[in-house]
GROMACS .gro file of C-alpha atoms in nm:
model
  312
    1MET     CA    1   7.984   6.366   3.960
    2ILE     CA    2   8.082   6.745   3.972
    3LEU     CA    3   8.244   6.826   3.583
    4SER     CA    4   8.547   7.013   3.484
    5THR     CA    5   8.322   7.168   3.283
    6LEU     CA    6   8.284   7.397   3.610
    7PHE     CA    7   8.603   7.611   3.541
    8HIS     CA    8   8.450   7.740   3.257
    9ARG     CA    9   8.156   7.943   3.480
   10ALA     CA   10   8.290   8.049   3.775
   11SER     CA   11   8.364   8.344   3.841
   12PRO     CA   12   8.708   8.479   3.788
   13ALA     CA   13   9.003   8.411   3.986
   14SER     CA   14   9.046   8.621   4.340
   15ALA     CA   15   9.338   8.782   4.459
   16SER     CA   16   9.590   8.777   4.652
   17GLU     CA   17   9.718   8.497   4.973
   18ALA     CA   18  10.001   8.466   5.216
   19GLN     CA   19  10.383   8.506   5.144
   20GLY     CA   20  10.551   8.367   5.419
   21PHE     CA   21  10.531   7.916   5.601
   22ASP     CA   22  10.605   8.089   5.852
   23PRO     CA   23  10.396   8.207   6.163
   24VAL     CA   24  10.417   8.628   6.187
   25SER     CA   25  10.303   8.879   6.412
   26ARG     CA   26   9.896   9.007   6.318
   27SER     CA   27  10.101   9.355   6.294
   28GLN     CA   28  10.350   9.220   6.013
   29ALA     CA   29  10.104   9.093   5.796
   30GLU     CA   30   9.928   9.452   5.793
   31GLN     CA   31  10.241   9.593   5.672
   32GLN     CA   32  10.186   9.472   5.349
   33PRO     CA   33   9.872   9.443   5.232
   34ALA     CA   34   9.902   9.295   4.948
   35ASN     CA   35  10.032   8.925   5.101
   36PRO     CA   36   9.836   8.871   5.372
   37VAL     CA   37  10.046   8.609   5.526
   38PRO     CA   38   9.790   8.302   5.723
   39GLN     CA   39   9.771   8.275   6.159
   40PHE     CA   40   9.897   7.950   6.081
   41TYR     CA   41   9.811   7.699   6.395
   42ASP     CA   42   9.731   7.321   6.473
   43GLU     CA   43   9.611   7.116   6.734
   44GLU     CA   44   9.829   7.212   6.992
   45HIS     CA   45   9.612   7.562   6.975
   46LEU     CA   46   9.259   7.481   6.981
   47TYR     CA   47   9.083   7.398   7.318
   48LEU     CA   48   8.994   7.067   7.452
   49PRO     CA   49   8.911   7.009   7.816
   50ARG     CA   50   9.144   6.853   7.997
   51SER     CA   51   8.920   6.831   8.300
   52ALA     CA   52   8.634   6.693   8.155
   53PRO     CA   53   8.438   6.521   7.939
   54PRO     CA   54   8.572   6.531   7.637
   55HIS     CA   55   8.257   6.536   7.420
   56ALA     CA   56   7.828   6.531   7.499
   57GLY     CA   57   7.659   6.281   7.345
   58GLY     CA   58   7.521   6.401   6.988
   59VAL     CA   59   7.788   6.517   6.855
   60PRO     CA   60   7.868   6.407   6.465
   61ALA     CA   61   8.010   6.067   6.523
   62ILE     CA   62   8.401   6.149   6.326
   63VAL     CA   63   8.380   6.467   6.596
   64GLY     CA   64   8.341   6.219   6.805
   65GLU     CA   65   8.604   5.992   6.718
   66LEU     CA   66   8.875   6.298   6.744
   67LEU     CA   67   8.739   6.394   7.097
   68ASP     CA   68   8.809   6.043   7.194
   69ALA     CA   69   9.211   5.988   7.004
   70PRO     CA   70   9.393   5.994   7.322
   71SER     CA   71   9.675   6.239   7.149
   72ASN     CA   72   9.706   6.488   6.884
   73GLU     CA   73   9.930   6.193   6.721
   74ALA     CA   74   9.696   5.924   6.809
   75ARG     CA   75   9.357   6.221   6.599
   76THR     CA   76   9.631   6.266   6.320
   77ALA     CA   77   9.695   5.924   6.232
   78LEU     CA   78   9.235   5.910   6.236
   79VAL     CA   79   9.270   6.147   6.051
   80ARG     CA   80   9.469   6.020   5.700
   81SER     CA   81   9.323   5.674   5.762
   82MET     CA   82   9.038   5.779   5.683
   83LEU     CA   83   9.133   6.041   5.421
   84HIS     CA   84   9.356   5.715   5.268
   85ALA     CA   85   9.008   5.462   5.327
   86LEU     CA   86   8.869   5.793   5.058
   87ASP     CA   87   9.224   5.689   4.806
   88PHE     CA   88   9.340   6.117   4.908
   89ASP     CA   89   9.704   6.148   5.113
   90TRP     CA   90   9.633   6.568   5.277
   91LEU     CA   91   9.355   6.770   5.421
   92GLY     CA   92   9.369   7.094   5.408
   93TYR     CA   93   9.119   7.403   5.614
   94GLY     CA   94   9.195   7.707   5.640
   95THR     CA   95   8.986   8.067   5.627
   96VAL     CA   96   8.991   8.368   5.409
   97ALA     CA   97   8.776   8.674   5.388
   98TYR     CA   98   8.623   8.894   5.120
   99MET     CA   99   8.806   9.289   5.133
  100ARG     CA  100   8.811   9.627   4.934
  101GLY     CA  101   8.821   9.304   4.599
  102HIS     CA  102   9.068   9.039   4.757
  103TRP     CA  103   9.095   8.758   4.871
  104TRP     CA  104   9.255   8.770   5.263
  105PRO     CA  105   9.403   8.458   5.454
  106LEU     CA  106   9.259   8.463   5.804
  107SER     CA  107   9.428   8.135   5.971
  108PHE     CA  108   9.580   7.798   5.840
  109PHE     CA  109   9.489   7.496   6.046
  110THR     CA  110   9.864   7.231   5.897
  111ALA     CA  111   9.768   6.901   6.117
  112TYR     CA  112   9.682   6.718   5.815
  113ALA     CA  113   9.763   6.928   5.548
  114ASN     CA  114  10.076   6.846   5.257
  115PRO     CA  115  10.357   7.084   5.430
  116GLU     CA  116  10.607   7.102   5.110
  117TRP     CA  117  10.316   7.228   4.986
  118THR     CA  118  10.125   7.436   5.244
  119LYS     CA  119  10.535   7.636   5.199
  120ARG     CA  120  10.515   7.635   4.834
  121TYR     CA  121  10.114   7.753   4.823
  122PHE     CA  122  10.181   8.045   5.059
  123ALA     CA  123  10.532   8.144   5.009
  124HIS     CA  124  10.441   8.199   4.662
  125ASN     CA  125  10.129   8.407   4.705
  126HIS     CA  126   9.925   8.082   4.452
  127CYS     CA  127   9.557   8.186   4.575
  128GLY     CA  128   9.602   8.461   4.361
  129VAL     CA  129   9.595   8.189   3.947
  130ASP     CA  130   9.489   7.881   4.139
  131LEU     CA  131   9.344   7.721   3.894
  132ARG     CA  132   9.134   7.538   4.117
  133GLN     CA  133   8.984   7.823   4.269
  134GLN     CA  134   8.764   7.925   3.937
  135GLY     CA  135   8.543   7.622   3.911
  136VAL     CA  136   8.417   7.607   4.296
  137PRO     CA  137   8.042   7.648   4.313
  138ALA     CA  138   7.949   7.966   4.531
  139SER     CA  139   7.652   7.668   4.680
  140SER     CA  140   7.909   7.510   4.821
  141LEU     CA  141   7.916   7.202   4.656
  142PRO     CA  142   8.269   7.033   4.612
  143LEU     CA  143   8.453   7.048   4.315
  144ALA     CA  144   8.635   6.758   4.188
  145TRP     CA  145   8.937   6.807   3.996
  146ASP     CA  146   9.290   6.710   3.921
  147VAL     CA  147   9.623   6.859   3.756
  148ALA     CA  148   9.550   6.761   3.371
  149GLN     CA  149   9.242   6.972   3.338
  150LEU     CA  150   9.422   7.261   3.564
  151GLU     CA  151   9.676   7.234   3.284
  152ALA     CA  152   9.453   7.256   2.991
  153LEU     CA  153   9.282   7.617   3.171
  154ALA     CA  154   9.591   7.726   3.199
  155ALA     CA  155   9.680   7.655   2.840
  156GLU     CA  156   9.356   7.840   2.680
  157THR     CA  157   9.465   8.109   2.954
  158SER     CA  158   9.714   8.375   2.811
  159ASP     CA  159   9.852   8.682   2.972
  160GLU     CA  160  10.032   8.857   3.190
  161LEU     CA  161   9.966   8.604   3.469
  162SER     CA  162  10.105   8.284   3.263
  163GLU     CA  163  10.403   8.233   3.428
  164GLU     CA  164  10.303   8.278   3.733
  165ARG     CA  165   9.980   7.992   3.674
  166GLN     CA  166  10.265   7.776   3.542
  167ARG     CA  167  10.483   7.801   3.884
  168PHE     CA  168  10.180   7.703   4.054
  169LEU     CA  169  10.126   7.343   3.878
  170ASP     CA  170  10.506   7.347   3.942
  171ASP     CA  171  10.415   7.326   4.284
  172LEU     CA  172  10.147   7.081   4.246
  173TYR     CA  173  10.391   6.857   4.128
  174ALA     CA  174  10.639   6.899   4.314
  175SER     CA  175  10.445   6.795   4.576
  176GLY     CA  176  10.342   6.516   4.470
  177ILE     CA  177   9.943   6.648   4.481
  178ARG     CA  178   9.764   6.483   4.144
  179SER     CA  179   9.400   6.577   4.158
  180GLY     CA  180   9.154   6.663   4.472
  181LEU     CA  181   8.836   6.798   4.594
  182LEU     CA  182   8.706   7.090   4.755
  183PHE     CA  183   8.520   7.359   4.954
  184ARG     CA  184   8.404   7.668   5.053
  185LEU     CA  185   8.161   7.727   5.402
  186ALA     CA  186   7.993   7.999   5.406
  187SER     CA  187   8.037   8.215   5.743
  188PRO     CA  188   7.750   8.248   5.952
  189THR     CA  189   7.783   8.462   6.118
  190HIS     CA  190   8.050   8.700   5.873
  191VAL     CA  191   7.934   8.760   5.558
  192ASN     CA  192   8.239   8.790   5.389
  193GLN     CA  193   8.484   8.479   5.501
  194HIS     CA  194   8.484   8.127   5.392
  195THR     CA  195   8.616   7.800   5.562
  196VAL     CA  196   8.843   7.671   5.253
  197ILE     CA  197   8.841   7.243   5.246
  198SER     CA  198   9.070   7.070   5.029
  199LEU     CA  199   9.137   6.642   5.030
  200LEU     CA  200   9.464   6.646   4.818
  201SER     CA  201   9.582   6.285   4.609
  202ARG     CA  202   9.813   6.146   4.508
  203ARG     CA  203   9.612   5.953   4.246
  204PRO     CA  204   9.626   6.051   3.888
  205GLY     CA  205   9.284   6.166   3.718
  206SER     CA  206   8.943   6.222   3.873
  207ASP     CA  207   8.730   5.992   3.718
  208TRP     CA  208   8.824   5.767   3.986
  209ILE     CA  209   8.639   6.042   4.172
  210SER     CA  210   8.334   5.947   4.239
  211ASP     CA  211   7.951   6.065   4.352
  212SER     CA  212   8.084   5.755   4.647
  213VAL     CA  213   8.381   5.993   4.690
  214ILE     CA  214   8.315   6.275   4.686
  215GLY     CA  215   7.956   6.252   4.905
  216GLN     CA  216   8.220   6.047   5.204
  217GLY     CA  217   8.543   6.380   5.185
  218LEU     CA  218   8.192   6.614   5.262
  219ILE     CA  219   8.107   6.363   5.551
  220LEU     CA  220   8.502   6.330   5.618
  221GLY     CA  221   8.568   6.709   5.597
  222LEU     CA  222   8.291   6.826   5.711
  223GLY     CA  223   8.366   6.667   6.075
  224VAL     CA  224   8.694   6.818   6.069
  225HIS     CA  225   8.571   7.137   6.007
  226GLU     CA  226   8.287   7.091   6.314
  227TYR     CA  227   8.621   6.947   6.540
  228VAL     CA  228   8.775   7.243   6.444
  229SER     CA  229   8.525   7.580   6.423
  230ARG     CA  230   8.391   7.435   6.759
  231HIS     CA  231   8.755   7.409   6.913
  232THR     CA  232   8.940   7.714   6.868
  233ARG     CA  233   9.009   8.034   6.985
  234ILE     CA  234   9.255   8.197   6.697
  235VAL     CA  235   9.051   8.278   6.399
  236GLY     CA  236   8.945   8.658   6.343
  237ALA     CA  237   8.870   8.874   6.066
  238PRO     CA  238   9.216   9.082   5.924
  239GLY     CA  239   9.313   9.341   6.147
  240ALA     CA  240   9.153   9.254   6.441
  241GLY     CA  241   9.347   9.245   6.757
  242ARG     CA  242   9.546   8.998   6.894
  243ILE     CA  243   9.438   8.862   7.234
  244GLU     CA  244   9.765   8.602   7.446
  245ILE     CA  245   9.621   8.426   7.705
  246SER     CA  246   9.773   8.117   7.853
  247ALA     CA  247   9.645   7.719   7.811
  248THR     CA  248   9.495   7.822   8.204
  249GLN     CA  249   9.265   8.139   8.092
  250GLN     CA  250   9.106   7.930   7.784
  251ASP     CA  251   8.993   7.685   8.046
  252ILE     CA  252   8.895   7.933   8.257
  253LEU     CA  253   8.736   8.080   7.988
  254GLN     CA  254   8.583   7.784   7.884
  255HIS     CA  255   8.421   7.719   8.169
  256LEU     CA  256   8.305   8.076   8.197
  257LEU     CA  257   8.092   8.054   7.914
  258GLN     CA  258   7.943   7.807   8.019
  259GLY     CA  259   7.790   7.982   8.372
  260ARG     CA  260   8.011   7.848   8.620
  261SER     CA  261   8.150   8.052   8.909
  262ASP     CA  262   8.438   8.084   9.008
  263LYS     CA  263   8.511   7.824   9.312
  264GLU     CA  264   8.329   7.532   9.046
  265ILE     CA  265   8.596   7.701   8.751
  266ALA     CA  266   8.867   7.559   9.067
  267ASN     CA  267   8.730   7.282   9.154
  268ARG     CA  268   8.671   7.159   8.753
  269LEU     CA  269   9.031   7.283   8.679
  270ASP     CA  270   9.222   7.145   9.027
  271LEU     CA  271   9.364   7.527   9.064
  272SER     CA  272   9.270   7.723   9.398
  273SER     CA  273   9.035   8.050   9.465
  274HIS     CA  274   9.325   8.267   9.457
  275THR     CA  275   9.507   8.152   9.166
  276VAL     CA  276   9.111   8.196   8.927
  277ASP     CA  277   9.095   8.554   9.052
  278TYR     CA  278   9.404   8.578   9.003
  279HIS     CA  279   9.346   8.501   8.589
  280MET     CA  280   9.004   8.613   8.596
  281ARG     CA  281   9.234   9.017   8.653
  282GLN     CA  282   9.383   8.978   8.335
  283LEU     CA  283   9.122   8.886   8.158
  284ARG     CA  284   8.886   9.142   8.173
  285ARG     CA  285   9.210   9.334   8.188
  286ARG     CA  286   9.285   9.148   7.833
  287PHE     CA  287   8.911   9.196   7.728
  288ALA     CA  288   8.845   9.524   7.799
  289ALA     CA  289   8.570   9.420   8.094
  290ARG     CA  290   8.421   9.530   8.455
  291ASN     CA  291   8.292   9.267   8.535
  292ARG     CA  292   8.221   8.856   8.396
  293VAL     CA  293   7.918   8.973   8.156
  294GLN     CA  294   8.134   9.239   8.020
  295LEU     CA  295   8.366   8.949   8.002
  296VAL     CA  296   8.153   8.717   7.916
  297ASN     CA  297   7.996   8.939   7.601
  298ALA     CA  298   8.306   9.032   7.486
  299VAL     CA  299   8.425   8.660   7.429
  300GLN     CA  300   8.117   8.519   7.247
  301GLN     CA  301   8.143   8.832   7.009
  302GLY     CA  302   8.507   8.668   6.818
  303ASP     CA  303   8.528   9.018   6.756
  304SER     CA  304   8.907   8.961   6.799
  305ASP     CA  305   9.186   8.631   6.770
  306PHE     CA  306   9.354   8.438   7.068
  307GLY     CA  307   9.670   8.309   7.077
  308VAL     CA  308   9.827   8.110   7.364
  309LEU     CA  309  10.139   8.132   7.599
  310GLY     CA  310  10.341   7.911   7.695
  311GLU     CA  311  10.213   7.910   8.058
  312SER     CA  312  10.522   8.010   8.318
   0.00000   0.00000   0.00000
């Protein structure tokens, strides 16, 4: 088990998080650089092909089960059941970037999270005083923690942030959270970005979080990470431009990235060639691309984040 002594070995807590739970535009967030706002999203914002088999062979078992679920509600229920089997109740999933000496929240996936804790965490800017962050190993190993450990750590530290730390603890209690696992994954493509995965429980103490529970919690967290990261198109670095595209355009882009022609895309999505041509022209305009090759390159670079517009 990852012991509480990690709290005393780690580097100082990283700085700022978002201040509100309601989604806002990236431009609005940039107006408040001290308290950047993450982009909230859920199952509705993930790209899941509608006209092709949901997954190929070889994907991890958890990912395959998530893709095979018949609806978003069934998918959420599946994750909840996996969490409950380990005595956890919620799973938080978000991405952050370390820039100019601060941690900047990029996104937060709300589907499996504790809604009360999510609201309080970002509204009260808890990232800057998150006592758990002090103990997370740089090796991506998980930190097992409980509220009593955090209270003891807070009691050892007396400075101008004491009041904020106490509010962090009060909000944990108010949200029904007593213990959990937390780990960070470094981005394979951006050296300053990380994914943060948190499994939270109503159960007090941390003695129950055995090596077996930690191992199974890691598998579950990594499975959700594989599922979400494969199918999201909205996460980008702070300050990156946000490109709004429709669900149909999401589908077209996915088939384009798989090397299919306009005719093949039209057949697979049951669209007319005229409709595909129209959307392709719109996509080239949005990505400032002159041709298909430039469009593919622009999408694969991943320098922009994506939002899904309602279909008209």
